Each structure stands twice: as structure tokens, then as C-alpha cells.
GROMACS .gro file of C-alpha atoms in nm:
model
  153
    1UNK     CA    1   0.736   9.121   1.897
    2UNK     CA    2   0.691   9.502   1.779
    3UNK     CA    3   0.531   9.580   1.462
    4UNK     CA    4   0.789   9.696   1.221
    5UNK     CA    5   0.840  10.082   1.208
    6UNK     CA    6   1.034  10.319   1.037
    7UNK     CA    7   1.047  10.705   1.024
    8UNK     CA    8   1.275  10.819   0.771
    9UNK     CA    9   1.432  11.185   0.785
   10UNK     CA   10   1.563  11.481   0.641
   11UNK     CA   11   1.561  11.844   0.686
   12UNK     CA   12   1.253  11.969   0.531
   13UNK     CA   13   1.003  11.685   0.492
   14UNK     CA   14   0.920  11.777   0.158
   15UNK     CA   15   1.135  11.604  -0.078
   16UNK     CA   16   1.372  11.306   0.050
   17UNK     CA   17   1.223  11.169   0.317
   18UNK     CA   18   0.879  11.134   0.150
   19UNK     CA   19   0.991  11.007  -0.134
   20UNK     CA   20   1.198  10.703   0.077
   21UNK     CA   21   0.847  10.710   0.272
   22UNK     CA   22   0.594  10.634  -0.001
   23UNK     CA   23   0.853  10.408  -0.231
   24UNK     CA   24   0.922  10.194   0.124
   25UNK     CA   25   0.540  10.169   0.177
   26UNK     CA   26   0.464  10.061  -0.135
   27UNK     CA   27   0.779   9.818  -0.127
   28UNK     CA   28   0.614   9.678   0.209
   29UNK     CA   29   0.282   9.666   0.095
   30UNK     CA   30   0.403   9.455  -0.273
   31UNK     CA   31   0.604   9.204  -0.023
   32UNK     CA   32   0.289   9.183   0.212
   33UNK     CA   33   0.454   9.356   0.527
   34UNK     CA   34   0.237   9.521   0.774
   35UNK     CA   35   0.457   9.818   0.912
   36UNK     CA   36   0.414  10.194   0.997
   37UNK     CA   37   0.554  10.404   0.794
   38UNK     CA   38   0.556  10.792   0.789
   39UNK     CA   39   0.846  11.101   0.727
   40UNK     CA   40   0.969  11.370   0.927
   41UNK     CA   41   1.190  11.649   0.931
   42UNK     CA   42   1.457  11.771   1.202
   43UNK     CA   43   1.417  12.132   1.019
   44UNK     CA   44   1.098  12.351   1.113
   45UNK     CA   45   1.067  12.532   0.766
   46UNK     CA   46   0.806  12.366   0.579
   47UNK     CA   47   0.553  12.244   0.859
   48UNK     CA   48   0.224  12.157   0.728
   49UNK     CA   49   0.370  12.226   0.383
   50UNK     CA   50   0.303  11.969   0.108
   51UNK     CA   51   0.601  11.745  -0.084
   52UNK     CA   52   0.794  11.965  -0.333
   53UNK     CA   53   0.619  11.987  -0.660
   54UNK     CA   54   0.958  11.835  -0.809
   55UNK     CA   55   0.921  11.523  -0.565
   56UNK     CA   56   0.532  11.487  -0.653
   57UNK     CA   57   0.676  11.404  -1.059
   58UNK     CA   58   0.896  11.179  -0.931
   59UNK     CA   59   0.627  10.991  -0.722
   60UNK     CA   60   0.368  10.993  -0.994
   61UNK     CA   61   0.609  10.883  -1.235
   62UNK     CA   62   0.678  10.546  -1.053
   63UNK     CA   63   0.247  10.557  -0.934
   64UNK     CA   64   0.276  10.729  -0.596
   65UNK     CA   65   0.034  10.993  -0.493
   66UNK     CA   66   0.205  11.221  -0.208
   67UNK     CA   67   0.000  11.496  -0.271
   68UNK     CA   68  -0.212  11.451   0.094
   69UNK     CA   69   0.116  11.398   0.250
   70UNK     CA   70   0.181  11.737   0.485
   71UNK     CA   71   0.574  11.852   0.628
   72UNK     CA   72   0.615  11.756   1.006
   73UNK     CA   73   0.887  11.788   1.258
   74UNK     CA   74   1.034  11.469   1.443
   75UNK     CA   75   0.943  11.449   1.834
   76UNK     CA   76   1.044  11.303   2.108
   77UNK     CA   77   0.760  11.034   2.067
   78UNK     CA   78   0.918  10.915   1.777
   79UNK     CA   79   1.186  10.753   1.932
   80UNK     CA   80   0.981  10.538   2.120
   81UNK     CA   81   0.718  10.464   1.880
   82UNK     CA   82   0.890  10.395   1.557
   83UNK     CA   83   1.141  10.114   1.587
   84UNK     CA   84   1.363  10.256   1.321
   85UNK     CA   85   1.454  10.607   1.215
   86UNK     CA   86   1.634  10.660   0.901
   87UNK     CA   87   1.844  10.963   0.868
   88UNK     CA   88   1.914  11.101   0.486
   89UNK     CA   89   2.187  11.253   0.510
   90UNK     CA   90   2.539  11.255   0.789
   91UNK     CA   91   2.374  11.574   0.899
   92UNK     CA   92   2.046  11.448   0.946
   93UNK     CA   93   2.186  11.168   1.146
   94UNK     CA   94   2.354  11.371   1.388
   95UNK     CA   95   2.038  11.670   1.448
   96UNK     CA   96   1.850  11.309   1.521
   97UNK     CA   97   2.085  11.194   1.793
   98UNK     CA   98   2.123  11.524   1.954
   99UNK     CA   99   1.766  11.517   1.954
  100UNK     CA  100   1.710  11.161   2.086
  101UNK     CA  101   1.569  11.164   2.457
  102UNK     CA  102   1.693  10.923   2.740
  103UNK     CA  103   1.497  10.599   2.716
  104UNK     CA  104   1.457  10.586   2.350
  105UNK     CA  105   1.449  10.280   2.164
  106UNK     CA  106   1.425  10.349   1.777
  107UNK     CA  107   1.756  10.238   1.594
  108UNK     CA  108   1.904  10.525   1.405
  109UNK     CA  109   2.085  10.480   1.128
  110UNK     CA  110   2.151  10.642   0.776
  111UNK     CA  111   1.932  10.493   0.424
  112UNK     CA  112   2.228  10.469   0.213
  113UNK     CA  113   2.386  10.232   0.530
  114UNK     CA  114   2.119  10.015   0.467
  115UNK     CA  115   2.181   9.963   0.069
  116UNK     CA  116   2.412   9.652  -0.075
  117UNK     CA  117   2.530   9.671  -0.387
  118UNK     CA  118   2.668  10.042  -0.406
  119UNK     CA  119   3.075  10.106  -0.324
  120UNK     CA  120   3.192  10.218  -0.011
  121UNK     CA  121   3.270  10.601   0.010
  122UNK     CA  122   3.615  10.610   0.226
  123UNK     CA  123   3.602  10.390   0.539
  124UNK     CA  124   3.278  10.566   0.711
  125UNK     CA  125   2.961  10.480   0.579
  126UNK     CA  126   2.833  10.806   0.719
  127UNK     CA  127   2.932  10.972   0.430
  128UNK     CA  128   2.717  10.770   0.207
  129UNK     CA  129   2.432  11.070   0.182
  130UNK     CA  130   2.102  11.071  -0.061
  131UNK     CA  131   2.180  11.421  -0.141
  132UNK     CA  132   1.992  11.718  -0.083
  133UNK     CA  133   1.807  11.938  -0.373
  134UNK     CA  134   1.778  12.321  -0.363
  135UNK     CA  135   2.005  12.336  -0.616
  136UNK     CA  136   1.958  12.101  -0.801
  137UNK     CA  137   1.590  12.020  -0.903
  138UNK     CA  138   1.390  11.745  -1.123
  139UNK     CA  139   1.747  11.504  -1.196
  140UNK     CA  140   1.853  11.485  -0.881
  141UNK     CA  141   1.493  11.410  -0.759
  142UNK     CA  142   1.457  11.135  -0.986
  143UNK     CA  143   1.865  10.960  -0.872
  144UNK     CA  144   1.678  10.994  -0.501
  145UNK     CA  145   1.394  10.813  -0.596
  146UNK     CA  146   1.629  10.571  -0.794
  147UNK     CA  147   1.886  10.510  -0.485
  148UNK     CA  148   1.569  10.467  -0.222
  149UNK     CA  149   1.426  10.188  -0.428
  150UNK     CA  150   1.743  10.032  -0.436
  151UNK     CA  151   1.728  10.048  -0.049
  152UNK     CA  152   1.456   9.908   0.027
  153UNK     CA  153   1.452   9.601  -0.231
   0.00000   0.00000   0.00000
């Protein structure tokens, strides 16, 4: 059997997907689960950047140090070597399966998909997002942190 893997993903690499990165590891590490676990973007703006100073608060707050974490791109790789990839947001998803290459196994899916416990927006579950934050700074850092610890418990 494959070691558990998961990727998770959102535009930048800088705020979400680190964030659902470090609070899954840590979530993994307190139930005593050996996986790899990293971040990615599908968006090339912040490569090699580190998380947003916004997202670093939020992680130290709840004892997570991001600060050696750097922005990278997904790649094709990824899609065989993680065995899950976990989009953000509905636009994340689809940038991920546009981007998946012929003979990939990873299982896409969204975060929020994985999550019992919230309501059901409409009847897709793609719209069920962990929002994005240019606009909207340290309180809607802090609900993202909130709604991927909810995930992954």
C-alpha cells in the first residue's frame, strides 16, 4: 500500500494552502500518521516567496512555524507522487484538472468536500470554497485556519 499523500492547493501558495498544509501535518503527526505533506500553487506569482505575513499570525497563533516554508507551482510529478491533491477553491479545482497529465493517479478533490458537519451550499459541493484573501486580510485568515482544522479532524 502507498504512503498517504496529500498536496493541497490554491493560487498563490502563500496563504491557504499552507495554512491547510501545516494544520494537516500537525493533525497527522498528533494522531501518529506518517504521510507527506507539502502545498502548491496553480498560479506562478509568488514562487519562492514566503507565506503571507497575515497567514504566519494565524500559524503562530495555533504553534505553527511556516516561516521556512517557500511558494511553489504544482507539476506534473505531483500527480503521480502525491496520492491526494486538495483544491481550495472551485477554481483551483478546475486549473488542477486541466493541468492533470494522462496517467495520473492523485485523487483530486476540493477541502471543504472533505469536511462533515458544515451545510450543504446548493446541490454541488463544488461551491463549498475556503475563500480567498486579498481583500480581506487577518479575519478571514483566521475563519481559514478555523474551517481547515475542522477538515482534517
Amino acid at each position: 500500500m502507498k504512503r498517504p499523500s496529500v498536496l493541497f492547493v490554491c493560487l498563490g501558495n502563500i496563504c491557504r494552502s499552507p495554512l491547510a498544509e501545516f494544520a494537516f501535518r500537525a493533525a497527522a503527526e498528533r494522531a501518529g500518521v506518517d504521510a507527506d505533506i507539502e502545498s502548491a500553487g496553480t498560479g506562478t506569482y509568488h514562487l519562492g516567496y514566503a507565506p503571507d505575513p497575515r497567514a504566519q499570525a494565524v500559524a503562530r497563533k495555533a504553534g505553527l512555524d511556516m516561516t521556512a516554508k517557500r511558494a511553489r507551482r504544482v507539476t506534473p510529478d505531483d500527480f503521480r507522487r502525491f496520492t491526494h491533491i486538495v483544491a481550495m477553491d472551485r477554481e483551483n479545482l478546475a486549473d488542477l484538472e486541466a493541468m492533470r497529465p494522462k496517467g495520473a493517479t492523485a485523487e483530486l478533490s476540493m477541502l471543504l468536500d472533505r469536511m462533515t458537519g458544515i451545510e450543504e451550499v446548493g446541490a454541488d459541493r463544488r461551491l463549498r470554497t475556503v475563500h480567498h484573501s486579498w481583500a480581506e486580510a487577518a479575519e478571514r485568515t483566521r475563519r481559514w485556519r478555523n474551517e481547515v482544522e475542522r477538515a482534517v479532524h
